[in-house]
mmCIF file of C-alpha atoms and ligand atoms in Angstrom:
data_model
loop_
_atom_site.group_PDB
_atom_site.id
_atom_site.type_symbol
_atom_site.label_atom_id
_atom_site.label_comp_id
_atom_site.label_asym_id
_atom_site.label_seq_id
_atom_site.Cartn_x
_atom_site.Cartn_y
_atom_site.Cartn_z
ATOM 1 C CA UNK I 1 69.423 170.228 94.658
ATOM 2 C CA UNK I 2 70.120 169.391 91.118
ATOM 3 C CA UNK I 3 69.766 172.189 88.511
ATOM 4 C CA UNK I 4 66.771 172.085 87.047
ATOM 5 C CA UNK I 5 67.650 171.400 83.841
ATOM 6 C CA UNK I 6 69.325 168.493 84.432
ATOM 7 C CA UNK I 7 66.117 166.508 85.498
ATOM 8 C CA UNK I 8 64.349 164.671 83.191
ATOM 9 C CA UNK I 9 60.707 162.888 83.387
ATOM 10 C CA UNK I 10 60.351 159.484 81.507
ATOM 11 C CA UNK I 11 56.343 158.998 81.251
ATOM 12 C CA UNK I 12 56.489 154.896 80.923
ATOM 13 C CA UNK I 13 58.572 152.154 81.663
ATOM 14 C CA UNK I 14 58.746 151.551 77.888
ATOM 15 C CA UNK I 15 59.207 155.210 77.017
ATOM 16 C CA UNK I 16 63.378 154.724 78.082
ATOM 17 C CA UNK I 17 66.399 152.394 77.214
ATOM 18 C CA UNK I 18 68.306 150.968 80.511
ATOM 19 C CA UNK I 19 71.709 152.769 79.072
ATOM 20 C CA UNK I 20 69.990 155.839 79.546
ATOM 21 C CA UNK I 21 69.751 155.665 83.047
ATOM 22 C CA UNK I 22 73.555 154.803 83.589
ATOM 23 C CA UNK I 23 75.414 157.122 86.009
ATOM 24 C CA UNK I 24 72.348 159.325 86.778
ATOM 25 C CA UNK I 25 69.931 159.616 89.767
ATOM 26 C CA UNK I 26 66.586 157.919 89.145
ATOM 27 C CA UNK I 27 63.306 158.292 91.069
ATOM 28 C CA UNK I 28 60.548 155.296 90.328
ATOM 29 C CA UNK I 29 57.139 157.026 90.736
ATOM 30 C CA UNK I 30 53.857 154.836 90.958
ATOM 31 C CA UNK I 31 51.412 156.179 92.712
ATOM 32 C CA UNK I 32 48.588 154.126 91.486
ATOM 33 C CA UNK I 33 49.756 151.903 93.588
ATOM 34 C CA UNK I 34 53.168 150.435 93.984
ATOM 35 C CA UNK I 35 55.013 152.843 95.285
ATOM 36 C CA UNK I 36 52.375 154.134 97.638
ATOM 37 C CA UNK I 37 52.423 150.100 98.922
ATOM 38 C CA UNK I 38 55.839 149.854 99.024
ATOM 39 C CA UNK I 39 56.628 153.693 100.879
ATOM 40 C CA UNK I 40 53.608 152.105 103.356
ATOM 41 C CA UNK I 41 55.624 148.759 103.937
ATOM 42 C CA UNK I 42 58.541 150.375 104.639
ATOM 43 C CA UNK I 43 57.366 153.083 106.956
ATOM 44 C CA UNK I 44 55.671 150.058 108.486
ATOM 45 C CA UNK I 45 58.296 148.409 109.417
ATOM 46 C CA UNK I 46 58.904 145.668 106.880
ATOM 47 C CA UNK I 47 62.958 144.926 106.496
ATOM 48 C CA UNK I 48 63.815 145.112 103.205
ATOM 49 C CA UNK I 49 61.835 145.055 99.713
ATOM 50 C CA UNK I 50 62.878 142.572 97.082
ATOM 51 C CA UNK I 51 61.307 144.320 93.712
ATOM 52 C CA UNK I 52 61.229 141.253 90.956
ATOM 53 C CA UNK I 53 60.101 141.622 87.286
ATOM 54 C CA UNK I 54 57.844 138.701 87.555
ATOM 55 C CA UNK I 55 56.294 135.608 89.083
ATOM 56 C CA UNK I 56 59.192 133.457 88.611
ATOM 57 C CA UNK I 57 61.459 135.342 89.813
ATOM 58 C CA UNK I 58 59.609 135.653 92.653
ATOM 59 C CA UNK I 59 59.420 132.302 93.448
ATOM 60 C CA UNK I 60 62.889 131.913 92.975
ATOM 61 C CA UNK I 61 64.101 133.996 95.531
ATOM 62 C CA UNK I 62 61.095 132.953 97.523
ATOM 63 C CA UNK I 63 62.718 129.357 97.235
ATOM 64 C CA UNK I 64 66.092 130.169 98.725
ATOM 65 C CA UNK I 65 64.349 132.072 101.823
ATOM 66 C CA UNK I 66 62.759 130.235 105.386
ATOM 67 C CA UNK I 67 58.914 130.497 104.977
ATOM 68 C CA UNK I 68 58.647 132.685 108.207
ATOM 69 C CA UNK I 69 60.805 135.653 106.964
ATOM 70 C CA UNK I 70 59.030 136.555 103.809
ATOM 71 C CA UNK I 71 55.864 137.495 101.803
ATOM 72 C CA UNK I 72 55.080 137.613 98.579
ATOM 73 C CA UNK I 73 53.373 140.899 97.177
ATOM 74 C CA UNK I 74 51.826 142.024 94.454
ATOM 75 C CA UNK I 75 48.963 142.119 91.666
ATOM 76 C CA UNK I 76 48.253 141.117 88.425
ATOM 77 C CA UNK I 77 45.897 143.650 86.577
ATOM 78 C CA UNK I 78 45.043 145.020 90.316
ATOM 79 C CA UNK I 79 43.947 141.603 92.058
ATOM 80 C CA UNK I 80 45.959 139.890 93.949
ATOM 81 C CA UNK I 81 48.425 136.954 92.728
ATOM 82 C CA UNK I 82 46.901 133.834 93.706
ATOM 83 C CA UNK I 83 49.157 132.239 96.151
ATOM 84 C CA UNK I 84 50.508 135.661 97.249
ATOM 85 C CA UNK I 85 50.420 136.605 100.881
ATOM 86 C CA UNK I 86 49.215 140.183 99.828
ATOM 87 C CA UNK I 87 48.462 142.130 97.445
ATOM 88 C CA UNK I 88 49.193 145.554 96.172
ATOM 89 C CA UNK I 89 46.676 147.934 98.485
ATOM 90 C CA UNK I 90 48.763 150.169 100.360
ATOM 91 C CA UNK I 91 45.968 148.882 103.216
ATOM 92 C CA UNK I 92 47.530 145.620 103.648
ATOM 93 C CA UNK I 93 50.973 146.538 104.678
ATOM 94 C CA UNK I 94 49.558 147.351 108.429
ATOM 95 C CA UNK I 95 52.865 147.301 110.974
ATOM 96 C CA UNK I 96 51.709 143.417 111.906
ATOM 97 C CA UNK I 97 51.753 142.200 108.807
ATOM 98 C CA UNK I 98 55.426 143.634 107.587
ATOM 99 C CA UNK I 99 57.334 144.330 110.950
ATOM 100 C CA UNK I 100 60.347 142.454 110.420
ATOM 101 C CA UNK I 101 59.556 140.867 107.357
ATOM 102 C CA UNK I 102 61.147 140.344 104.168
ATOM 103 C CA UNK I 103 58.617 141.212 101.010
ATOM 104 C CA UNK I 104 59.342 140.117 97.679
ATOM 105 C CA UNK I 105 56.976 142.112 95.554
ATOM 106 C CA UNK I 106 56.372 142.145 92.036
ATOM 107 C CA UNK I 107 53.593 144.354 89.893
ATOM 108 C CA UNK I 108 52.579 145.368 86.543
ATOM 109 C CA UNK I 109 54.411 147.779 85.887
ATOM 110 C CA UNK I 110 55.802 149.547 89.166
ATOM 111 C CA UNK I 111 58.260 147.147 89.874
ATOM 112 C CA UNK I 112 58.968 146.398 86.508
ATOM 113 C CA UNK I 113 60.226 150.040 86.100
ATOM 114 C CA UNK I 114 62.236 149.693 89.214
ATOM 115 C CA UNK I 115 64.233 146.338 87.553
ATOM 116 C CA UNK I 116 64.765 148.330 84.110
ATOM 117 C CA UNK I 117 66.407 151.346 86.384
ATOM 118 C CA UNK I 118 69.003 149.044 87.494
ATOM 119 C CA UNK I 119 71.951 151.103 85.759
ATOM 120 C CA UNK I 120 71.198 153.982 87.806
ATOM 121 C CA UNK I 121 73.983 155.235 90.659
ATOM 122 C CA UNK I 122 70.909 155.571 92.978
ATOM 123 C CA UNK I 123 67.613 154.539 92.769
ATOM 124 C CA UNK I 124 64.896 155.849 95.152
ATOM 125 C CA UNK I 125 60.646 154.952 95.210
ATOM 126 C CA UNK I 126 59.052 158.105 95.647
ATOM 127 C CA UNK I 127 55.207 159.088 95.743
ATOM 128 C CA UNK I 128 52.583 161.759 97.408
ATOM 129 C CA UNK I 129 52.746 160.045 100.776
ATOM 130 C CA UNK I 130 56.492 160.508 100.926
ATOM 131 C CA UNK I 131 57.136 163.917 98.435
ATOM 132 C CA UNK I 132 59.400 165.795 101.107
ATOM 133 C CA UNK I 133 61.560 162.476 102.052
ATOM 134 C CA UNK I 134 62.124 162.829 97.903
ATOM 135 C CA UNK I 135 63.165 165.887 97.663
ATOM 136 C CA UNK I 136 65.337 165.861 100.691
ATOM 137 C CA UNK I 137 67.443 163.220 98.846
ATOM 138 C CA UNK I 138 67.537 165.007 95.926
ATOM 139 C CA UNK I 139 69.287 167.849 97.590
ATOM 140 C CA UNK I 140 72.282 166.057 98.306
ATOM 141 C CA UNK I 141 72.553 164.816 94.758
ATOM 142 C CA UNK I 142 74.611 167.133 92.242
ATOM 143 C CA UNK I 143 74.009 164.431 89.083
ATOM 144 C CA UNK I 144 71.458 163.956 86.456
ATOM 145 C CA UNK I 145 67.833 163.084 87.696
ATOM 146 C CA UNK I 146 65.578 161.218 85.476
ATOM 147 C CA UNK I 147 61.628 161.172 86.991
ATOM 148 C CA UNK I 148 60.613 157.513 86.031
ATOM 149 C CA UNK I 149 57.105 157.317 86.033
ATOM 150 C CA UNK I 150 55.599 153.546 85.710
ATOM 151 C CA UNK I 151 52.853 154.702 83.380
ATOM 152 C CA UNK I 152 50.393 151.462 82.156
ATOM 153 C CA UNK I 153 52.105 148.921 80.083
ATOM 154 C CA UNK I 154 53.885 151.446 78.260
ATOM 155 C CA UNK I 155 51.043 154.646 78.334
ATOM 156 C CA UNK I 156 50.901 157.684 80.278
ATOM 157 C CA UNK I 157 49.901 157.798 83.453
ATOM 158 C CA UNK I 158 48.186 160.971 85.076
ATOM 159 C CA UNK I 159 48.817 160.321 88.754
ATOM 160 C CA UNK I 160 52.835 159.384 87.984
ATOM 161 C CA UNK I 161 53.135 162.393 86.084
ATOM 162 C CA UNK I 162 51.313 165.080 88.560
ATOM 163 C CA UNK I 163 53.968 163.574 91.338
ATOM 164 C CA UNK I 164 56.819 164.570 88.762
ATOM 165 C CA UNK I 165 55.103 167.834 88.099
ATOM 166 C CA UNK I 166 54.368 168.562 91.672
ATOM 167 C CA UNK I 167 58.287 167.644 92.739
ATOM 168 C CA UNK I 168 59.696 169.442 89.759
ATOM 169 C CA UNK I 169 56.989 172.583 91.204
ATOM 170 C CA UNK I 170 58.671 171.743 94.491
ATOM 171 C CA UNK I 171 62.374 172.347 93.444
ATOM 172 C CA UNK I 172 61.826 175.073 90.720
ATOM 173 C CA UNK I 173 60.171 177.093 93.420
ATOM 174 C CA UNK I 174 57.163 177.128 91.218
ATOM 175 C CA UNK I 175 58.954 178.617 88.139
ATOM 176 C CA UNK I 176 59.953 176.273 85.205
ATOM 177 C CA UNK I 177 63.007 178.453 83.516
ATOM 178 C CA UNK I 178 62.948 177.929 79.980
ATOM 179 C CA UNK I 179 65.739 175.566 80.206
ATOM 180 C CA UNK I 180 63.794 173.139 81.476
ATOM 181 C CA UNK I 181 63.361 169.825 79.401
ATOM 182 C CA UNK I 182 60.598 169.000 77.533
ATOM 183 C CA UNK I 183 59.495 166.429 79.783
ATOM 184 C CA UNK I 184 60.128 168.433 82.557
ATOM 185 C CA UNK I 185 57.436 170.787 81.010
ATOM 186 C CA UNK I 186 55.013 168.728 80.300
ATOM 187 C CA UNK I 187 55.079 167.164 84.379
ATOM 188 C CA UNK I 188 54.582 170.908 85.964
ATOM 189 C CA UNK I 189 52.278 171.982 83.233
ATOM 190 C CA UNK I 190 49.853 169.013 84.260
ATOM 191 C CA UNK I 191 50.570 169.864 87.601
ATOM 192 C CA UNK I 192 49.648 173.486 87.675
ATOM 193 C CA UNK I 193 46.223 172.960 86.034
ATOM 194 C CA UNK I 194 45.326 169.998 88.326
ATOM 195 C CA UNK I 195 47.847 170.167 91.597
ATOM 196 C CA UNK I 196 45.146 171.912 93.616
ATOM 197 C CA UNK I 197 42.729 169.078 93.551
ATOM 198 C CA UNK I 198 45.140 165.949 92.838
ATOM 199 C CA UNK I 199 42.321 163.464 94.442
ATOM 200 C CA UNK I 200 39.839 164.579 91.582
ATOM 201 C CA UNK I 201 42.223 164.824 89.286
ATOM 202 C CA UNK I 202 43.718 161.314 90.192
ATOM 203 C CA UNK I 203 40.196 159.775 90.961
ATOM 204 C CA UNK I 204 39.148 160.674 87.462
ATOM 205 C CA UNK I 205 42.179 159.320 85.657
ATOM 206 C CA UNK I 206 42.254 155.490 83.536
ATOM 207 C CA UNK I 207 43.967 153.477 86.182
ATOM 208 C CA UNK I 208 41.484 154.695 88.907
ATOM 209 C CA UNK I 209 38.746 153.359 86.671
ATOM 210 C CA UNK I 210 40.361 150.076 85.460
ATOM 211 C CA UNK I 211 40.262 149.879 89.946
ATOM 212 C CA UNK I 212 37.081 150.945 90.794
ATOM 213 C CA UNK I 213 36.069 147.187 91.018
ATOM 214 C CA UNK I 214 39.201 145.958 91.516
ATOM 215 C CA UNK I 215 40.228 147.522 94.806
ATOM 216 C CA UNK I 216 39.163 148.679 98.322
ATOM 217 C CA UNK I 217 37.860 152.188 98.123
ATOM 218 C CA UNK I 218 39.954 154.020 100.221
ATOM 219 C CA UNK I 219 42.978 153.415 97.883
ATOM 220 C CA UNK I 220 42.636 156.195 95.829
ATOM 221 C CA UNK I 221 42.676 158.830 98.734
ATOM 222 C CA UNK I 222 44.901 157.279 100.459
ATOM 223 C CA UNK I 223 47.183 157.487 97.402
ATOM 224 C CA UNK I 224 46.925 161.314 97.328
ATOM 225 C CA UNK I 225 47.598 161.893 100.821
ATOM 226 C CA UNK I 226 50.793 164.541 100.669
ATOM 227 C CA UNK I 227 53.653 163.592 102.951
ATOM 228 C CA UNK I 228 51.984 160.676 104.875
ATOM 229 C CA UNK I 229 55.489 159.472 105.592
ATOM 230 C CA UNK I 230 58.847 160.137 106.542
ATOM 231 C CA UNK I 231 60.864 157.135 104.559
ATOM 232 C CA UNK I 232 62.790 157.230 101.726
ATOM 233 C CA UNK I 233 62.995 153.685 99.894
ATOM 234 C CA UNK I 234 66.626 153.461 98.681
ATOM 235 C CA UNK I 235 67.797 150.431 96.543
ATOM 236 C CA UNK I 236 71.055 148.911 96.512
ATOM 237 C CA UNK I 237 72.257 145.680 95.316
ATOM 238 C CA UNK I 238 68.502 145.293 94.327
ATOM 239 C CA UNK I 239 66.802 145.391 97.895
ATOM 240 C CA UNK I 240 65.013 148.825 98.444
ATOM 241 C CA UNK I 241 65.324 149.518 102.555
HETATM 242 O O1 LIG S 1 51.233 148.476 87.772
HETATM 243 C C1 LIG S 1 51.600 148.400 88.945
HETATM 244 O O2 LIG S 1 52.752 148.238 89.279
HETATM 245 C C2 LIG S 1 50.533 148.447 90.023
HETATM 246 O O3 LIG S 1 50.843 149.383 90.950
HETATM 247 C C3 LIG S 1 49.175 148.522 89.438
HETATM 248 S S1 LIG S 1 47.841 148.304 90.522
HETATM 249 O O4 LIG S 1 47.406 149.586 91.022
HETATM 250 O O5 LIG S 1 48.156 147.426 91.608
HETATM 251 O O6 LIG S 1 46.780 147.717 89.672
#
């Protein structure tokens, strides 16, 4: 497990350079809803997840591949893209939809973070549904971890920042030594006030409201869920398996 004071919790993708990332561990955290879709996809049985910054790019890969062997994911302020072949609810990615398939996804900000991480030596999606497969992984790693939490076009989000608190809770055995960075603080601090209720916390917090139309309702609770799954979405050369 890395010493704790050598983690680090960014709190939106526009809160970080890319050079600061270089060389260190980085996990992409959002739970509202990307990485709870893409964790579900995964454990579902899709192949391999193409994370793009945008619609072009996702039409560019989407161009190179056989129609049969891919979908295209993702949302655009929650709804789905038109043309897509799904969307971003967690609820779509059943095992018949993704077994075998190749998903190019691409979201507001989620995937977005995941691009700007690029520089990172390893890059991992992490969320409430798969917290233990997280902090497994972390174990074996001795190097800087940086916490990158998707946030809202460039705001603080509650939901990304109670996972960081409740894996930094996880690994400091539920004591923050003073060494701890600021960030750091900040995570397990919102953590210990709301960490025993994270579905009212989380139900109550901006991006749950900008969904409340937007989205099935089981999405937020399903989001909460605690070690749903046993995957660990790893990226290299810019495919998460
Ligand atoms: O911003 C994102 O990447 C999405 O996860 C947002 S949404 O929950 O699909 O609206």
């Amino acid at each position: 497990m890395p010493e704790i004071n050598y983690i680090d919790v960014f709190f939106s993708v526009h809160a970080f350079q890319e050079e600061e990332l270089r060389g260190k561990t980085a996990v992409i955290i959002d739970v509202l809803r990307a990485s709870s879709s893409i964790t579900t996809a995964l454990s579902n049985g899709a192949k391999k997840i193409i994370p793009v910054a945008d619609m072009s790019d996702a039409m560019k890969i989407a161009n190179t591949m056989d129609q049969k062997d891919f979908l295209l994911c993702g949302e655009k302020n929650g709804t789905k893209i038109e043309g897509y072949h799904l969307g971003n609810s967690p609820a779509e990615y059943e095992p018949e939809v993704v077994k075998g398939k190749t998903l190019i996804f691409n979201t507001t900000n989620g995937t977005k973070a995941i691009k700007k991480s690029s520089l990172a030596n390893q890059i991992y999606v992490g969320t409430f549904l798969n917290q233990d497969s997280i902090l497994n992984a972390l174990k074996d790693h001795d190097d800087e971890v940086v916490l990158v939490c998707s946030g809202w076009q460039g705001r603080l989000s509650i939901e990304d920042t109670l996972f960081a608190g409740s894996l930094l809770h996880a690994i400091s055995g539920g004591e923050l030594p003073d060494s701890a960075k600021d960030g750091a603080k900040v995570a397990f601090g919102l953590f210990q006030k709301f960490g025993d209720d994270l579905e009212g916390a989380i139900s109550k917090s901006d991006h749950a409201k900008r969904l409340a139309e937007l989205v099935p309702n089981g999405d937020i609770e399903f989001c909460c869920k605690v070690n749903e799954f046993d995957v660990l979405p790893g990226m290299r050369d810019g495919i998460l398996t």
